[in-house]
Short mmCIF file of C-alpha atoms in Angstrom, two decimals:
data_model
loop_
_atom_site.label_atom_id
_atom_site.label_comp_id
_atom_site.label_asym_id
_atom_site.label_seq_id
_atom_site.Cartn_x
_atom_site.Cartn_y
_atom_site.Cartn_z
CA UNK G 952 0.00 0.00 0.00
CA UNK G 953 1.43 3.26 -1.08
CA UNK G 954 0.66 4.63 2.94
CA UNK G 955 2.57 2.00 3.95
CA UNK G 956 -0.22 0.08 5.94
CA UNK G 957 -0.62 -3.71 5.80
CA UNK G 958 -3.38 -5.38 7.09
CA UNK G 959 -2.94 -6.65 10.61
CA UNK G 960 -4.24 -9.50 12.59
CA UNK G 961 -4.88 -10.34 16.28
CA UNK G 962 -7.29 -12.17 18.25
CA UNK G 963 -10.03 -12.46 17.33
CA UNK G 964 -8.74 -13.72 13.72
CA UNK G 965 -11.49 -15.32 12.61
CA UNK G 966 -12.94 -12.12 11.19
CA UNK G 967 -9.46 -11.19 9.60
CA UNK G 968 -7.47 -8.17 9.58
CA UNK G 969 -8.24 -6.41 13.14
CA UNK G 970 -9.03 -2.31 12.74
CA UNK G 971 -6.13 -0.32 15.21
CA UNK G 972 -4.16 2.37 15.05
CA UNK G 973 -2.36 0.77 12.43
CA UNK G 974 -4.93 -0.84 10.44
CA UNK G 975 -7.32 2.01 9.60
CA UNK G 976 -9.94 1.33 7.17
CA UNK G 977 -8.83 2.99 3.86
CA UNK G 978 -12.06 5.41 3.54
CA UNK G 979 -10.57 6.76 7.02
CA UNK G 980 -6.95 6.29 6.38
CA UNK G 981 -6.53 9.90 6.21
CA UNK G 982 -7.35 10.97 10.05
CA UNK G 983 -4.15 7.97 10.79
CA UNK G 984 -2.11 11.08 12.94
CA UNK G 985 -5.39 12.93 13.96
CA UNK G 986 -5.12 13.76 17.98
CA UNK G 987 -4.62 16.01 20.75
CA UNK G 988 -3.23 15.64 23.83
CA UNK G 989 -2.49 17.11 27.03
CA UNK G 990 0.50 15.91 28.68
CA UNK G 991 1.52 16.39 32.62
CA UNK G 992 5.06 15.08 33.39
CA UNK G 993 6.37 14.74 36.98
CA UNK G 994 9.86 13.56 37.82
CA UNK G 995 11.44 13.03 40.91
CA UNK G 996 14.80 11.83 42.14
CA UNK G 997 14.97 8.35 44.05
CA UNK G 998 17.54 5.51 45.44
CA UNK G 999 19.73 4.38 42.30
CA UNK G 1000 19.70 1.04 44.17
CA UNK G 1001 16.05 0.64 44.55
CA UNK G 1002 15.41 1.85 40.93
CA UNK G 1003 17.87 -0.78 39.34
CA UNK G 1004 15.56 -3.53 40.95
CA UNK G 1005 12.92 -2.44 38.00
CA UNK G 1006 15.22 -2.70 35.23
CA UNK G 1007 16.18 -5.70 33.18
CA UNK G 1008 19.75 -6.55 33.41
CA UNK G 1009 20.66 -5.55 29.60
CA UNK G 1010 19.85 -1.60 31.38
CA UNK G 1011 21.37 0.64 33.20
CA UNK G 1012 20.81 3.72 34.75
CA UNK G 1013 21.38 7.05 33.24
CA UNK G 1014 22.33 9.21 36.17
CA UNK G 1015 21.01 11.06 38.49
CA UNK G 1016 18.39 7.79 39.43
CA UNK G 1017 14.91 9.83 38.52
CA UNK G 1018 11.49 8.35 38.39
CA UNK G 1019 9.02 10.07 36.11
CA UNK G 1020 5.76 10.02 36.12
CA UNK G 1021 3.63 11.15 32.84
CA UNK G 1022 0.22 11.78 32.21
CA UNK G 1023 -1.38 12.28 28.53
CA UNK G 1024 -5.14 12.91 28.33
CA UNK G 1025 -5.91 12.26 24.18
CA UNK G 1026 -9.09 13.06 22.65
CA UNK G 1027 -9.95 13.35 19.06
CA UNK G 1028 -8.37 10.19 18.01
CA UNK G 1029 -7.95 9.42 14.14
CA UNK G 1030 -8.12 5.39 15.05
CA UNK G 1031 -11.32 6.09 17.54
CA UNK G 1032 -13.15 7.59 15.48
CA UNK G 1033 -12.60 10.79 17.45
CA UNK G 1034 -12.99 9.51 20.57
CA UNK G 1035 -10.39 9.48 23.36
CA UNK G 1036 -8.54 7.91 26.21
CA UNK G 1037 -5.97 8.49 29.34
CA UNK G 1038 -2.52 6.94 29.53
CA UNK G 1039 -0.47 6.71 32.79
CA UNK G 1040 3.50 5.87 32.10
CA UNK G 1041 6.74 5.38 34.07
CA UNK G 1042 9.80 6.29 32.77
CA UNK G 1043 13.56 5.44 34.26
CA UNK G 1044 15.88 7.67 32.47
CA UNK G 1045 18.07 4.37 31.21
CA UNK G 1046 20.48 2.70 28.69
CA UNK G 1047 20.49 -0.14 26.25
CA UNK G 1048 23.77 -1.88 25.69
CA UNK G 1049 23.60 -4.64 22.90
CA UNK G 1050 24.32 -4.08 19.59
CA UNK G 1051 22.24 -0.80 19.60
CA UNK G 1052 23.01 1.67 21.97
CA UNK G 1053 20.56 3.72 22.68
CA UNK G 1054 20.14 6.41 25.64
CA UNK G 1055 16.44 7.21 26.99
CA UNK G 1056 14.11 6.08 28.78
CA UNK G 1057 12.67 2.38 29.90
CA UNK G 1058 8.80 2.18 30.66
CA UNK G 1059 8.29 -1.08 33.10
CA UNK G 1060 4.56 -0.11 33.13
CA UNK G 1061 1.58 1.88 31.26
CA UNK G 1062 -1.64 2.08 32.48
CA UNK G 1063 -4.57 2.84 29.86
CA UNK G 1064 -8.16 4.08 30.78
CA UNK G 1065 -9.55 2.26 27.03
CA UNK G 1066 -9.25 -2.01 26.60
CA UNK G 1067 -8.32 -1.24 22.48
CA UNK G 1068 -5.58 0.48 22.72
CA UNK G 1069 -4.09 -1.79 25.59
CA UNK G 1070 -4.64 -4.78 23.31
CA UNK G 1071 -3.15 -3.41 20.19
CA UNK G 1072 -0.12 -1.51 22.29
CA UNK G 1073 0.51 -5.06 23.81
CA UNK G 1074 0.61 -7.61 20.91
CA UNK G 1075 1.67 -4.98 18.06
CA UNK G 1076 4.43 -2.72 19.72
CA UNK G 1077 5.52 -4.74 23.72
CA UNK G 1078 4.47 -2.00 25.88
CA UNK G 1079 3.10 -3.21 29.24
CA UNK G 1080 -0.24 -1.96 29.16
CA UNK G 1081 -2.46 -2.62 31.73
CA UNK G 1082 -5.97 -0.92 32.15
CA UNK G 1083 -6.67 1.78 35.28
CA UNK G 1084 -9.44 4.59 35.67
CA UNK G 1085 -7.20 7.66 35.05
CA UNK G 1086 -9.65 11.09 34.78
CA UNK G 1087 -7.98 13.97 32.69
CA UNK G 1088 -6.46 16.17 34.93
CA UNK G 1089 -7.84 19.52 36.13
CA UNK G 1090 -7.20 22.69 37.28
CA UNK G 1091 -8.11 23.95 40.62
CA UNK G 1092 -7.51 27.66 41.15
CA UNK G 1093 -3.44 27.92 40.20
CA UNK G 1094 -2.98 23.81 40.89
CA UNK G 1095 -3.54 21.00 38.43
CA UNK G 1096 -4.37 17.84 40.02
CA UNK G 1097 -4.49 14.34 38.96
CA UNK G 1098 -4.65 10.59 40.16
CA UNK G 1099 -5.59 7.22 38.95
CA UNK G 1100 -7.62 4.24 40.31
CA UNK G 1101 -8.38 0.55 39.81
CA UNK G 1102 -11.96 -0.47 41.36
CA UNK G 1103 -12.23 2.52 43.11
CA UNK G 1104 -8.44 2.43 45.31
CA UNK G 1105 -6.27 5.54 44.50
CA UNK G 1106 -2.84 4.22 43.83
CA UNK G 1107 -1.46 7.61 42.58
CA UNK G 1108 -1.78 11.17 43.33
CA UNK G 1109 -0.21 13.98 41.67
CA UNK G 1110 -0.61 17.42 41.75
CA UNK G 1111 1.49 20.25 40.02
CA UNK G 1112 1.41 24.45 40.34
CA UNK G 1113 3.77 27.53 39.72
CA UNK G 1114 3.58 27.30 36.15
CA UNK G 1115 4.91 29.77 33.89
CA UNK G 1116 5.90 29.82 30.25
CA UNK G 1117 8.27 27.39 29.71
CA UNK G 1118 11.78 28.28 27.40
CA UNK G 1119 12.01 24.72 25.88
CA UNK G 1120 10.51 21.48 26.73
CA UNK G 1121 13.16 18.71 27.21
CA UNK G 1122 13.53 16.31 23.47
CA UNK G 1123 11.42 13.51 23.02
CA UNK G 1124 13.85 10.68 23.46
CA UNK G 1125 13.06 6.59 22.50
CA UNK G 1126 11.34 4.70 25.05
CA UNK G 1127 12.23 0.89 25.49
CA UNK G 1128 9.64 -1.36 26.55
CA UNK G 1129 9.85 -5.50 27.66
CA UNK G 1130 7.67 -7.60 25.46
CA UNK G 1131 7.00 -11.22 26.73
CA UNK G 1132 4.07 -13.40 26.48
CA UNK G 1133 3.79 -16.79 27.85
CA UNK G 1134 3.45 -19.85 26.16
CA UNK G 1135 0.07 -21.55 26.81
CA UNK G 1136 0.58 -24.77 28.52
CA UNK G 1137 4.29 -24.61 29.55
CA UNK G 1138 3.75 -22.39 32.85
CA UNK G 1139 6.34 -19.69 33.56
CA UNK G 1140 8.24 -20.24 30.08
CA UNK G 1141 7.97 -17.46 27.03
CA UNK G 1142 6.77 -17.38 24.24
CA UNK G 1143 7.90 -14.41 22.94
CA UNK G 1144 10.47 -12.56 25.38
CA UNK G 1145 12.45 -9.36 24.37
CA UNK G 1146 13.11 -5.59 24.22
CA UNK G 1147 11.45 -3.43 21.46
CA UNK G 1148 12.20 0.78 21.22
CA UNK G 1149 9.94 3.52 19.63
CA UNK G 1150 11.81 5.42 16.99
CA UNK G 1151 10.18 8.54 14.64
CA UNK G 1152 7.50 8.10 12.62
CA UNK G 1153 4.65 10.00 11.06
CA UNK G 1154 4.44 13.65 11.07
CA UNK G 1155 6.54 15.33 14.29
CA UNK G 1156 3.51 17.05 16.97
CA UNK G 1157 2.77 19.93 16.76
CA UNK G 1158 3.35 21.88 20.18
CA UNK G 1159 0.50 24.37 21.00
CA UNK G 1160 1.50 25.62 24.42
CA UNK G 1161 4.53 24.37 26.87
CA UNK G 1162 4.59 25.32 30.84
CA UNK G 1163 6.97 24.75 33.63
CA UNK G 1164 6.17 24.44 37.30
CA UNK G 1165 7.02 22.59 40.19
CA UNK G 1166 4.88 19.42 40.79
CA UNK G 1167 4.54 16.19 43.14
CA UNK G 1168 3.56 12.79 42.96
CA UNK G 1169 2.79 9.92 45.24
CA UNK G 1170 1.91 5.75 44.70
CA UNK G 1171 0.17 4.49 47.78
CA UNK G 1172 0.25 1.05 48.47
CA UNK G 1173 -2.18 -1.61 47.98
CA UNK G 1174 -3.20 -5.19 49.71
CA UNK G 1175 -4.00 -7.94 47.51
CA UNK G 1176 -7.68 -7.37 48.20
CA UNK G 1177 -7.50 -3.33 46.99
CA UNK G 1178 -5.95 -4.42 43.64
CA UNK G 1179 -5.81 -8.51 43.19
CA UNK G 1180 -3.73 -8.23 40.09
CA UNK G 1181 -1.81 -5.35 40.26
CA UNK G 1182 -0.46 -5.04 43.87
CA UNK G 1183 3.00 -6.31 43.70
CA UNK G 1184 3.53 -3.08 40.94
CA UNK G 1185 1.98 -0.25 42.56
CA UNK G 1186 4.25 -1.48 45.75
CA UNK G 1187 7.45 -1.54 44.18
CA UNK G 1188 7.02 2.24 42.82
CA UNK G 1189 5.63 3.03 46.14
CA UNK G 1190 8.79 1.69 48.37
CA UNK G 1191 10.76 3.85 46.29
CA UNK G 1192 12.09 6.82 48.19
CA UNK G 1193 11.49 10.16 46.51
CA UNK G 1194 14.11 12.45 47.55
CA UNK G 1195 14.27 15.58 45.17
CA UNK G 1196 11.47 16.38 42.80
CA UNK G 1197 12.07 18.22 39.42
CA UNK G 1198 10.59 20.53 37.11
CA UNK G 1199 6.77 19.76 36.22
CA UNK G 1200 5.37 19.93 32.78
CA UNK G 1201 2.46 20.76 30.97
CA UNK G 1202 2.22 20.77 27.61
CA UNK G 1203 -0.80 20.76 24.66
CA UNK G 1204 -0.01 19.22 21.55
CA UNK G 1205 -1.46 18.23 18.16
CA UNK G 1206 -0.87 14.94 15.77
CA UNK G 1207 2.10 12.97 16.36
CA UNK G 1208 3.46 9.22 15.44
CA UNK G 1209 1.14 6.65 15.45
CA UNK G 1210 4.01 3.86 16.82
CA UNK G 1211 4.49 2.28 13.72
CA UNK G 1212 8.10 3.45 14.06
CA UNK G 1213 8.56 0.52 17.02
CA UNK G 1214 11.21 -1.89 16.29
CA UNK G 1215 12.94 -4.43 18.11
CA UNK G 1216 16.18 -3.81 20.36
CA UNK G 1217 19.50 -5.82 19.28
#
């Protein structure tokens, strides 16, 4: 196809090629990069020790040991059909040593607030979606708050204030991701098990406004009954001591990749 789409397939296949964000049908092809987004970043120093505990052994960490937290509320999605959804990510500033090199950040987890887009983000491009109620955040007099939720228990807060223009927002570098999926049957071994990276594609975003601040966030932790299935990762963020917090960000932007740029790590 001269748009360089292919049809894709996933479960269910029985119906063939599965619509996604990379599979738009062609009478619709031409909102692919269609979407806005509001993004609210967070970072915050922590325990270089702790950190490395999160990160596969083929990482390490790029220094100082910083834990951020980023929140993107999208609406008017090309691939929806114009509607929208709310991603929750953590990023460890980090580096790849294998035959690539490549300096920026790992993502252990991402949680969505739509079931699509964590289905297609899992089995086409190995992020670790999971799903979590995550409002878009708002403003309250000079503050912007924000949190997210599974079955009603509040594993993150963040809020974020003092903004101002901001001079430059820091450049988008690649995000690395863990892809495994086990093999039915043979409990506990792979099926598929490696690293994949996000790399340019599609038109570059278009920045409509860019603010600094100062912000904070916090995980709280959760018993196996407040979250039966996520509990042993919204722990492991929380034990991590958050000494020092950065800059905040918030930032409104337009188009943008649509991941089809994601390639495996060598």
């Amino acid at each position: 196809m001269s748009d360089g789409l292919a049809p894709m397939f996933r479960m269910p296949v029985s119906f063939g090629p599965a619509p996604g964000p990379r599979n738009i049908p062609a009478a619709h092809r031409h909102r692919r990069y269609d979407k806005n987004t509001l993004a609210l970043t967070v970072t915050a120093q922590t325990d270089a020790s702790a950190l490395s505990s999160l990160l596969p052994s083929a990482f390490s960490i790029e220094p100082p040991a910083r834990l951020e937290i980023c929140l993107l509320a999208m609406t008017d999605i090309g691939w929806l059909a114009g509607r929208g959804y709310n991603i929750l990510m953590v990023r460890i500033p980090a580096r790849w040593r294998g035959n690539d090199e490549v300096v920026g950040h790992f993502v252990p987890v991402v949680w969505e607030s739509m079931a699509d887009p964590i289905l297609t983000g899992r089995e086409e491009l190995g992020w670790p979606k999971i799903f979590a109620d995550i409002p878009t955040p708002v403003e309250e007099g000079d503050t912007w708050r924000a949190h997210a939720a599974w079955e009603g228990f509040r594993f993150l807060e963040m809020n974020a204030d003092g903004f101002a223009p901001a001079t430059e927002l820091p450049p988008a570098q690649p995000m690395m991701f863990h892809k495994y999926v086990p093999r039915t049957g043979e409990w506990g071994e792979a099926e598929v098990d490696y690293f994949t990276v996000s790399s340019s594609d599609g038109p570059a975003a278009q920045v409509r406004s860019a603010l600094q601040g100062s912000g904070r966030f916090s995980f709280s932790r959760a018993t196996w009954e407040d979250m039966p299935t996520q509990y042993p990762i919204v722990n492991a963020l929380a034990a991590l001591p958050l000494e020092q917090f950065g800059l905040a960000t918030l930032a409104e932007s337009s188009g943008g990749g649509d991941g089809s740029g994601q390639r495996r790590l060598l």
